[in-house]
Amino acid sequence: MRSAVYLTSSVSGVTVAQVMALVPTSIVAALVDPVRYPALLVAALLTAVFWDAIFAYLRKRNAGFHGITTALIVTVLVPADLALWQLVLTLSLGVILGELIFGGRGFGFLGPAVVAVSLLVFSFPEVQLANGSQALALATLPGALLLFFFGLVSWRVILGTFVGVFALAALSGESVDVVAITTILAFSLIFLICDPTAAAVTNPGRWLHGLLAGGLIVLFSGGSDMTTEAIVFAALTASIFAPLIDHLIILLHARRWRNAHA
């Protein structure tokens, strides 16, 4: 356990753990389209590392490789026939606007991958993201366990998201297919909604963050028939509200402490 804490005590350690967790899902994505996927992956990796190096040079810091995780996440979510220029453009904006302008990994409040994919869907409505498959969901499981072991995903966010999805679906009278929902939700839940740089950090806030994301997924999908696009926009919206949720939780705790010690 001490070695796990040591590994994830630095930004580089977090990057290594996330890359390890993303390897199985990247293999599944490559097997789906072994012809196009390598080109997408190379373009995404070069784009992310390029912008990391540019901003490191401008800030006179050592170049990092944190963009590798962003590239791996994005290439799993985008369709195999996506034009390379669309990938490069939206990934560049996602990395810059979601991460680098705030100072790099750990300083911003948005995940660069969810920003990039959101910009892709918003800018090019004809693009349809890859839907989750059973193979992808199964490949997500070992990575999820690894990240949970390292403390990089919260079970509260995971459970809160499922509660939000099933509760709102049930209230709307929709039939709930647990297997189908879990299949399409698994990858995005772990790598977008549970992103440690974008999720709430207080324990009550993690519950609220998950509930908000789950409810928004059903709302944006128009029912329990979820789409990857709806999950992405729900993850983006929930991450925008995460700092506010944590702030309100801290204020509430401070008020209770003052009342208790008045």
PDB file of C-alpha atoms in Angstrom:
ATOM      1  CA  MET A   1       0.000   0.000   0.000  1.00  0.00           C
ATOM      2  CA  ARG A   2       2.887   2.374   0.760  1.00  0.00           C
ATOM      3  CA  SER A   3       4.264   1.831  -2.732  1.00  0.00           C
ATOM      4  CA  ALA A   4       0.860   2.663  -4.206  1.00  0.00           C
ATOM      5  CA  VAL A   5       0.705   5.911  -2.235  1.00  0.00           C
ATOM      6  CA  TYR A   6       4.255   6.768  -3.297  1.00  0.00           C
ATOM      7  CA  LEU A   7       3.502   6.103  -6.957  1.00  0.00           C
ATOM      8  CA  THR A   8       0.496   8.413  -7.043  1.00  0.00           C
ATOM      9  CA  SER A   9       2.030  11.139  -4.875  1.00  0.00           C
ATOM     10  CA  SER A  10       3.258  12.952  -8.005  1.00  0.00           C
ATOM     11  CA  VAL A  11       1.655  13.980 -11.262  1.00  0.00           C
ATOM     12  CA  SER A  12       3.983  11.631 -13.147  1.00  0.00           C
ATOM     13  CA  GLY A  13       2.927   8.750 -10.924  1.00  0.00           C
ATOM     14  CA  VAL A  14      -0.736   9.457 -11.605  1.00  0.00           C
ATOM     15  CA  THR A  15       0.011   9.518 -15.338  1.00  0.00           C
ATOM     16  CA  VAL A  16       1.769   6.141 -15.156  1.00  0.00           C
ATOM     17  CA  ALA A  17      -1.145   4.594 -13.253  1.00  0.00           C
ATOM     18  CA  GLN A  18      -3.706   5.959 -15.714  1.00  0.00           C
ATOM     19  CA  VAL A  19      -1.727   4.779 -18.727  1.00  0.00           C
ATOM     20  CA  MET A  20      -1.557   1.301 -17.225  1.00  0.00           C
ATOM     21  CA  ALA A  21      -5.313   1.368 -16.651  1.00  0.00           C
ATOM     22  CA  LEU A  22      -5.974   2.465 -20.237  1.00  0.00           C
ATOM     23  CA  VAL A  23      -3.875  -0.223 -21.936  1.00  0.00           C
ATOM     24  CA  PRO A  24      -6.637  -2.919 -22.031  1.00  0.00           C
ATOM     25  CA  THR A  25      -9.248  -0.495 -23.398  1.00  0.00           C
ATOM     26  CA  SER A  26      -6.820   0.763 -26.028  1.00  0.00           C
ATOM     27  CA  ILE A  27      -6.190  -2.820 -27.143  1.00  0.00           C
ATOM     28  CA  VAL A  28      -9.944  -3.365 -27.540  1.00  0.00           C
ATOM     29  CA  ALA A  29     -10.260  -0.164 -29.583  1.00  0.00           C
ATOM     30  CA  ALA A  30      -7.359  -1.270 -31.783  1.00  0.00           C
ATOM     31  CA  LEU A  31      -8.946  -4.664 -32.411  1.00  0.00           C
ATOM     32  CA  VAL A  32     -12.194  -3.032 -33.533  1.00  0.00           C
ATOM     33  CA  ASP A  33     -10.426  -1.230 -36.380  1.00  0.00           C
ATOM     34  CA  PRO A  34      -6.760  -2.262 -36.647  1.00  0.00           C
ATOM     35  CA  VAL A  35      -6.305  -0.222 -39.834  1.00  0.00           C
ATOM     36  CA  ARG A  36      -7.504   3.232 -38.727  1.00  0.00           C
ATOM     37  CA  TYR A  37      -6.866   3.122 -35.002  1.00  0.00           C
ATOM     38  CA  PRO A  38      -3.039   3.290 -35.183  1.00  0.00           C
ATOM     39  CA  ALA A  39      -3.236   6.470 -37.264  1.00  0.00           C
ATOM     40  CA  LEU A  40      -5.674   8.057 -34.798  1.00  0.00           C
ATOM     41  CA  LEU A  41      -3.534   7.038 -31.841  1.00  0.00           C
ATOM     42  CA  VAL A  42      -0.289   8.363 -33.321  1.00  0.00           C
ATOM     43  CA  ALA A  43      -1.935  11.658 -34.295  1.00  0.00           C
ATOM     44  CA  ALA A  44      -3.466  12.038 -30.835  1.00  0.00           C
ATOM     45  CA  LEU A  45      -0.233  11.196 -29.004  1.00  0.00           C
ATOM     46  CA  LEU A  46       1.848  13.588 -31.109  1.00  0.00           C
ATOM     47  CA  THR A  47      -0.700  16.380 -30.647  1.00  0.00           C
ATOM     48  CA  ALA A  48      -0.948  16.013 -26.883  1.00  0.00           C
ATOM     49  CA  VAL A  49       2.803  15.667 -26.331  1.00  0.00           C
ATOM     50  CA  PHE A  50       3.486  18.592 -28.696  1.00  0.00           C
ATOM     51  CA  TRP A  51       1.330  21.011 -26.699  1.00  0.00           C
ATOM     52  CA  ASP A  52       2.753  19.728 -23.422  1.00  0.00           C
ATOM     53  CA  ALA A  53       6.243  20.472 -24.748  1.00  0.00           C
ATOM     54  CA  ILE A  54       5.300  23.930 -26.079  1.00  0.00           C
ATOM     55  CA  PHE A  55       3.783  25.083 -22.791  1.00  0.00           C
ATOM     56  CA  ALA A  56       6.660  23.578 -20.815  1.00  0.00           C
ATOM     57  CA  TYR A  57       9.111  25.536 -22.959  1.00  0.00           C
ATOM     58  CA  LEU A  58       7.166  28.786 -22.580  1.00  0.00           C
ATOM     59  CA  ARG A  59       6.998  28.335 -18.800  1.00  0.00           C
ATOM     60  CA  LYS A  60      10.611  27.151 -18.587  1.00  0.00           C
ATOM     61  CA  ARG A  61       9.641  23.824 -17.047  1.00  0.00           C
ATOM     62  CA  ASN A  62      10.555  20.249 -17.807  1.00  0.00           C
ATOM     63  CA  ALA A  63       8.313  18.738 -20.464  1.00  0.00           C
ATOM     64  CA  GLY A  64       5.844  16.158 -19.211  1.00  0.00           C
ATOM     65  CA  PHE A  65       3.945  13.384 -20.876  1.00  0.00           C
ATOM     66  CA  HIS A  66       0.616  13.791 -19.125  1.00  0.00           C
ATOM     67  CA  GLY A  67      -1.149  14.272 -22.440  1.00  0.00           C
ATOM     68  CA  ILE A  68      -0.660  10.572 -23.202  1.00  0.00           C
ATOM     69  CA  THR A  69      -3.637   9.664 -21.009  1.00  0.00           C
ATOM     70  CA  THR A  70      -5.785  12.278 -22.745  1.00  0.00           C
ATOM     71  CA  ALA A  71      -4.832  10.872 -26.139  1.00  0.00           C
ATOM     72  CA  LEU A  72      -5.626   7.304 -25.083  1.00  0.00           C
ATOM     73  CA  ILE A  73      -9.054   8.274 -23.708  1.00  0.00           C
ATOM     74  CA  VAL A  74     -10.017  10.331 -26.749  1.00  0.00           C
ATOM     75  CA  THR A  75      -8.996   7.674 -29.279  1.00  0.00           C
ATOM     76  CA  VAL A  76     -11.209   5.118 -27.541  1.00  0.00           C
ATOM     77  CA  LEU A  77     -14.237   7.420 -27.697  1.00  0.00           C
ATOM     78  CA  VAL A  78     -13.969   8.845 -31.224  1.00  0.00           C
ATOM     79  CA  PRO A  79     -15.184   6.923 -34.296  1.00  0.00           C
ATOM     80  CA  ALA A  80     -12.561   5.062 -36.308  1.00  0.00           C
ATOM     81  CA  ASP A  81     -13.388   7.004 -39.479  1.00  0.00           C
ATOM     82  CA  LEU A  82     -12.844  10.416 -37.887  1.00  0.00           C
ATOM     83  CA  ALA A  83     -10.755  12.751 -40.032  1.00  0.00           C
ATOM     84  CA  LEU A  84      -7.302  13.278 -38.563  1.00  0.00           C
ATOM     85  CA  TRP A  85      -7.556  17.063 -38.827  1.00  0.00           C
ATOM     86  CA  GLN A  86     -10.752  17.009 -36.759  1.00  0.00           C
ATOM     87  CA  LEU A  87      -9.011  14.935 -34.113  1.00  0.00           C
ATOM     88  CA  VAL A  88      -5.942  17.166 -34.039  1.00  0.00           C
ATOM     89  CA  LEU A  89      -7.993  20.374 -33.900  1.00  0.00           C
ATOM     90  CA  THR A  90     -10.365  19.374 -31.118  1.00  0.00           C
ATOM     91  CA  LEU A  91      -7.699  17.566 -29.102  1.00  0.00           C
ATOM     92  CA  SER A  92      -5.463  20.642 -29.296  1.00  0.00           C
ATOM     93  CA  LEU A  93      -8.274  22.844 -28.000  1.00  0.00           C
ATOM     94  CA  GLY A  94      -9.164  20.310 -25.319  1.00  0.00           C
ATOM     95  CA  VAL A  95      -5.611  20.017 -24.010  1.00  0.00           C
ATOM     96  CA  ILE A  96      -5.046  23.778 -24.059  1.00  0.00           C
ATOM     97  CA  LEU A  97      -8.416  24.980 -22.750  1.00  0.00           C
ATOM     98  CA  GLY A  98      -9.034  22.106 -20.352  1.00  0.00           C
ATOM     99  CA  GLU A  99      -5.587  21.843 -18.820  1.00  0.00           C
ATOM    100  CA  LEU A 100      -2.580  23.822 -20.018  1.00  0.00           C
ATOM    101  CA  ILE A 101      -3.921  27.371 -19.655  1.00  0.00           C
ATOM    102  CA  PHE A 102      -4.533  26.621 -15.967  1.00  0.00           C
ATOM    103  CA  GLY A 103      -0.935  25.582 -15.415  1.00  0.00           C
ATOM    104  CA  GLY A 104      -0.983  21.919 -16.353  1.00  0.00           C
ATOM    105  CA  ARG A 105      -2.245  18.669 -14.893  1.00  0.00           C
ATOM    106  CA  GLY A 106      -3.665  19.077 -11.408  1.00  0.00           C
ATOM    107  CA  PHE A 107      -4.212  22.841 -11.594  1.00  0.00           C
ATOM    108  CA  GLY A 108      -7.414  22.930 -13.639  1.00  0.00           C
ATOM    109  CA  PHE A 109     -10.902  21.736 -12.816  1.00  0.00           C
ATOM    110  CA  LEU A 110     -11.818  20.177 -16.170  1.00  0.00           C
ATOM    111  CA  GLY A 111     -10.572  16.977 -17.745  1.00  0.00           C
ATOM    112  CA  PRO A 112      -8.875  17.725 -21.079  1.00  0.00           C
ATOM    113  CA  ALA A 113     -10.292  14.549 -22.635  1.00  0.00           C
ATOM    114  CA  VAL A 114     -13.913  15.448 -21.873  1.00  0.00           C
ATOM    115  CA  VAL A 115     -13.321  18.995 -23.120  1.00  0.00           C
ATOM    116  CA  ALA A 116     -11.820  17.699 -26.378  1.00  0.00           C
ATOM    117  CA  VAL A 117     -14.597  15.194 -27.045  1.00  0.00           C
ATOM    118  CA  SER A 118     -17.291  17.746 -26.142  1.00  0.00           C
ATOM    119  CA  LEU A 119     -15.806  20.234 -28.593  1.00  0.00           C
ATOM    120  CA  LEU A 120     -15.693  17.522 -31.252  1.00  0.00           C
ATOM    121  CA  VAL A 121     -19.387  16.677 -30.874  1.00  0.00           C
ATOM    122  CA  PHE A 122     -20.417  20.336 -30.575  1.00  0.00           C
ATOM    123  CA  SER A 123     -18.353  21.502 -33.567  1.00  0.00           C
ATOM    124  CA  PHE A 124     -19.096  18.557 -35.846  1.00  0.00           C
ATOM    125  CA  PRO A 125     -22.665  17.327 -35.177  1.00  0.00           C
ATOM    126  CA  GLU A 126     -22.346  14.677 -37.865  1.00  0.00           C
ATOM    127  CA  VAL A 127     -19.701  12.864 -35.806  1.00  0.00           C
ATOM    128  CA  GLN A 128     -21.096  10.020 -33.714  1.00  0.00           C
ATOM    129  CA  LEU A 129     -18.967   8.782 -30.857  1.00  0.00           C
ATOM    130  CA  ALA A 130     -18.228   5.092 -30.433  1.00  0.00           C
ATOM    131  CA  ASN A 131     -20.809   3.374 -28.254  1.00  0.00           C
ATOM    132  CA  GLY A 132     -19.622   1.227 -25.407  1.00  0.00           C
ATOM    133  CA  SER A 133     -19.400  -2.490 -26.070  1.00  0.00           C
ATOM    134  CA  GLN A 134     -19.246  -5.460 -23.752  1.00  0.00           C
ATOM    135  CA  ALA A 135     -15.603  -5.985 -24.708  1.00  0.00           C
ATOM    136  CA  LEU A 136     -14.791  -2.374 -23.814  1.00  0.00           C
ATOM    137  CA  ALA A 137     -16.700  -2.598 -20.535  1.00  0.00           C
ATOM    138  CA  LEU A 138     -14.813  -5.758 -19.559  1.00  0.00           C
ATOM    139  CA  ALA A 139     -11.515  -4.161 -20.547  1.00  0.00           C
ATOM    140  CA  THR A 140     -12.362  -1.173 -18.340  1.00  0.00           C
ATOM    141  CA  LEU A 141     -12.738  -3.363 -15.246  1.00  0.00           C
ATOM    142  CA  PRO A 142      -9.051  -4.156 -14.534  1.00  0.00           C
ATOM    143  CA  GLY A 143      -8.129  -0.512 -15.071  1.00  0.00           C
ATOM    144  CA  ALA A 144     -10.914   0.583 -12.727  1.00  0.00           C
ATOM    145  CA  LEU A 145      -9.666  -1.791 -10.039  1.00  0.00           C
ATOM    146  CA  LEU A 146      -6.122  -0.527 -10.508  1.00  0.00           C
ATOM    147  CA  LEU A 147      -7.176   3.127 -10.216  1.00  0.00           C
ATOM    148  CA  PHE A 148      -9.329   2.314  -7.195  1.00  0.00           C
ATOM    149  CA  PHE A 149      -6.346   0.618  -5.540  1.00  0.00           C
ATOM    150  CA  PHE A 150      -4.250   3.733  -6.151  1.00  0.00           C
ATOM    151  CA  GLY A 151      -7.028   5.981  -4.840  1.00  0.00           C
ATOM    152  CA  LEU A 152      -7.574   7.699  -8.187  1.00  0.00           C
ATOM    153  CA  VAL A 153     -11.278   6.913  -8.521  1.00  0.00           C
ATOM    154  CA  SER A 154     -13.923   7.213  -5.828  1.00  0.00           C
ATOM    155  CA  TRP A 155     -16.492   4.513  -5.191  1.00  0.00           C
ATOM    156  CA  ARG A 156     -18.823   7.280  -4.021  1.00  0.00           C
ATOM    157  CA  VAL A 157     -18.782   8.912  -7.459  1.00  0.00           C
ATOM    158  CA  ILE A 158     -19.317   5.540  -9.144  1.00  0.00           C
ATOM    159  CA  LEU A 159     -22.193   4.511  -6.924  1.00  0.00           C
ATOM    160  CA  GLY A 160     -23.702   7.994  -6.978  1.00  0.00           C
ATOM    161  CA  THR A 161     -23.710   7.992 -10.775  1.00  0.00           C
ATOM    162  CA  PHE A 162     -25.493   4.640 -10.962  1.00  0.00           C
ATOM    163  CA  VAL A 163     -28.024   5.769  -8.353  1.00  0.00           C
ATOM    164  CA  GLY A 164     -28.644   8.959 -10.316  1.00  0.00           C
ATOM    165  CA  VAL A 165     -29.143   7.059 -13.575  1.00  0.00           C
ATOM    166  CA  PHE A 166     -31.436   4.369 -12.198  1.00  0.00           C
ATOM    167  CA  ALA A 167     -33.422   6.728  -9.950  1.00  0.00           C
ATOM    168  CA  LEU A 168     -34.211   9.256 -12.667  1.00  0.00           C
ATOM    169  CA  ALA A 169     -34.935   6.521 -15.199  1.00  0.00           C
ATOM    170  CA  ALA A 170     -37.327   4.842 -12.782  1.00  0.00           C
ATOM    171  CA  LEU A 171     -39.051   8.139 -11.907  1.00  0.00           C
ATOM    172  CA  SER A 172     -39.605   8.844 -15.601  1.00  0.00           C
ATOM    173  CA  GLY A 173     -41.235   5.440 -16.037  1.00  0.00           C
ATOM    174  CA  GLU A 174     -38.453   4.126 -18.288  1.00  0.00           C
ATOM    175  CA  SER A 175     -37.535   0.457 -18.299  1.00  0.00           C
ATOM    176  CA  VAL A 176     -34.067  -0.062 -16.829  1.00  0.00           C
ATOM    177  CA  ASP A 177     -31.670  -2.499 -18.476  1.00  0.00           C
ATOM    178  CA  VAL A 178     -28.844  -2.795 -15.966  1.00  0.00           C
ATOM    179  CA  VAL A 179     -26.492  -4.676 -18.300  1.00  0.00           C
ATOM    180  CA  ALA A 180     -26.988  -2.282 -21.210  1.00  0.00           C
ATOM    181  CA  ILE A 181     -26.533   0.789 -19.011  1.00  0.00           C
ATOM    182  CA  THR A 182     -23.412  -0.594 -17.371  1.00  0.00           C
ATOM    183  CA  THR A 183     -21.963  -1.576 -20.743  1.00  0.00           C
ATOM    184  CA  ILE A 184     -22.257   1.853 -22.342  1.00  0.00           C
ATOM    185  CA  LEU A 185     -21.431   3.735 -19.147  1.00  0.00           C
ATOM    186  CA  ALA A 186     -18.388   1.818 -17.871  1.00  0.00           C
ATOM    187  CA  PHE A 187     -15.520   3.442 -19.775  1.00  0.00           C
ATOM    188  CA  SER A 188     -16.779   7.032 -19.601  1.00  0.00           C
ATOM    189  CA  LEU A 189     -17.692   6.667 -15.936  1.00  0.00           C
ATOM    190  CA  ILE A 190     -14.190   5.636 -14.912  1.00  0.00           C
ATOM    191  CA  PHE A 191     -12.135   7.865 -17.186  1.00  0.00           C
ATOM    192  CA  LEU A 192     -14.347  10.952 -17.572  1.00  0.00           C
ATOM    193  CA  ILE A 193     -16.758  11.287 -14.649  1.00  0.00           C
ATOM    194  CA  CYS A 194     -14.313   9.889 -12.065  1.00  0.00           C
ATOM    195  CA  ASP A 195     -11.335  11.816 -13.441  1.00  0.00           C
ATOM    196  CA  PRO A 196      -9.433  12.866 -10.259  1.00  0.00           C
ATOM    197  CA  THR A 197      -8.699  16.309 -11.732  1.00  0.00           C
ATOM    198  CA  ALA A 198     -12.372  16.987 -12.481  1.00  0.00           C
ATOM    199  CA  ALA A 199     -14.424  15.183  -9.817  1.00  0.00           C
ATOM    200  CA  ALA A 200     -15.401  16.544  -6.413  1.00  0.00           C
ATOM    201  CA  VAL A 201     -12.928  15.837  -3.625  1.00  0.00           C
ATOM    202  CA  THR A 202     -15.052  16.019  -0.474  1.00  0.00           C
ATOM    203  CA  ASN A 203     -16.893  12.803   0.399  1.00  0.00           C
ATOM    204  CA  PRO A 204     -20.399  14.350   0.405  1.00  0.00           C
ATOM    205  CA  GLY A 205     -19.411  16.249  -2.722  1.00  0.00           C
ATOM    206  CA  ARG A 206     -18.465  12.999  -4.454  1.00  0.00           C
ATOM    207  CA  TRP A 207     -21.947  11.627  -3.805  1.00  0.00           C
ATOM    208  CA  LEU A 208     -23.540  14.799  -5.175  1.00  0.00           C
ATOM    209  CA  HIS A 209     -21.168  14.849  -8.143  1.00  0.00           C
ATOM    210  CA  GLY A 210     -22.109  11.292  -9.059  1.00  0.00           C
ATOM    211  CA  LEU A 211     -25.837  11.898  -8.576  1.00  0.00           C
ATOM    212  CA  LEU A 212     -25.652  15.009 -10.741  1.00  0.00           C
ATOM    213  CA  ALA A 213     -23.756  13.216 -13.503  1.00  0.00           C
ATOM    214  CA  GLY A 214     -26.135  10.243 -13.449  1.00  0.00           C
ATOM    215  CA  GLY A 215     -29.234  12.410 -13.573  1.00  0.00           C
ATOM    216  CA  LEU A 216     -27.823  14.515 -16.397  1.00  0.00           C
ATOM    217  CA  ILE A 217     -26.999  11.407 -18.419  1.00  0.00           C
ATOM    218  CA  VAL A 218     -30.655  10.344 -18.410  1.00  0.00           C
ATOM    219  CA  LEU A 219     -31.815  13.920 -19.004  1.00  0.00           C
ATOM    220  CA  PHE A 220     -29.463  14.517 -21.934  1.00  0.00           C
ATOM    221  CA  SER A 221     -30.274  11.090 -23.410  1.00  0.00           C
ATOM    222  CA  GLY A 222     -34.007  11.711 -23.184  1.00  0.00           C
ATOM    223  CA  GLY A 223     -34.487   8.465 -21.264  1.00  0.00           C
ATOM    224  CA  SER A 224     -32.658   5.332 -20.213  1.00  0.00           C
ATOM    225  CA  ASP A 225     -31.503   4.643 -23.790  1.00  0.00           C
ATOM    226  CA  MET A 226     -28.164   6.324 -23.163  1.00  0.00           C
ATOM    227  CA  THR A 227     -25.735   7.656 -25.739  1.00  0.00           C
ATOM    228  CA  THR A 228     -22.031   8.302 -25.395  1.00  0.00           C
ATOM    229  CA  GLU A 229     -22.611  11.923 -26.387  1.00  0.00           C
ATOM    230  CA  ALA A 230     -25.011  12.390 -23.465  1.00  0.00           C
ATOM    231  CA  ILE A 231     -22.512  10.823 -21.061  1.00  0.00           C
ATOM    232  CA  VAL A 232     -19.746  13.130 -22.286  1.00  0.00           C
ATOM    233  CA  PHE A 233     -21.821  16.287 -21.865  1.00  0.00           C
ATOM    234  CA  ALA A 234     -23.051  15.084 -18.464  1.00  0.00           C
ATOM    235  CA  ALA A 235     -19.445  14.505 -17.381  1.00  0.00           C
ATOM    236  CA  LEU A 236     -18.479  17.991 -18.584  1.00  0.00           C
ATOM    237  CA  THR A 237     -21.400  19.687 -16.810  1.00  0.00           C
ATOM    238  CA  ALA A 238     -20.849  17.774 -13.565  1.00  0.00           C
ATOM    239  CA  SER A 239     -17.152  18.675 -13.563  1.00  0.00           C
ATOM    240  CA  ILE A 240     -18.013  22.361 -14.012  1.00  0.00           C
ATOM    241  CA  PHE A 241     -20.190  22.213 -10.885  1.00  0.00           C
ATOM    242  CA  ALA A 242     -17.747  20.055  -8.862  1.00  0.00           C
ATOM    243  CA  PRO A 243     -15.757  23.005  -7.400  1.00  0.00           C
ATOM    244  CA  LEU A 244     -18.994  24.734  -6.385  1.00  0.00           C
ATOM    245  CA  ILE A 245     -20.277  21.554  -4.754  1.00  0.00           C
ATOM    246  CA  ASP A 246     -17.052  21.165  -2.759  1.00  0.00           C
ATOM    247  CA  HIS A 247     -17.122  24.850  -1.791  1.00  0.00           C
ATOM    248  CA  LEU A 248     -20.668  24.589  -0.468  1.00  0.00           C
ATOM    249  CA  ILE A 249     -19.833  21.423   1.470  1.00  0.00           C
ATOM    250  CA  ILE A 250     -16.835  23.121   3.086  1.00  0.00           C
ATOM    251  CA  LEU A 251     -18.939  26.175   3.978  1.00  0.00           C
ATOM    252  CA  LEU A 252     -21.567  23.912   5.534  1.00  0.00           C
ATOM    253  CA  HIS A 253     -18.947  22.079   7.600  1.00  0.00           C
ATOM    254  CA  ALA A 254     -17.432  25.403   8.701  1.00  0.00           C
ATOM    255  CA  ARG A 255     -20.834  26.714   9.748  1.00  0.00           C
ATOM    256  CA  ARG A 256     -21.566  23.570  11.748  1.00  0.00           C
ATOM    257  CA  TRP A 257     -18.166  23.820  13.440  1.00  0.00           C
ATOM    258  CA  ARG A 258     -18.763  27.464  14.369  1.00  0.00           C
ATOM    259  CA  ASN A 259     -22.226  26.661  15.760  1.00  0.00           C
ATOM    260  CA  ALA A 260     -20.824  23.754  17.757  1.00  0.00           C
ATOM    261  CA  HIS A 261     -18.048  25.888  19.262  1.00  0.00           C
ATOM    262  CA  ALA A 262     -19.962  29.138  19.669  1.00  0.00           C
TER     263      ALA A 262
END
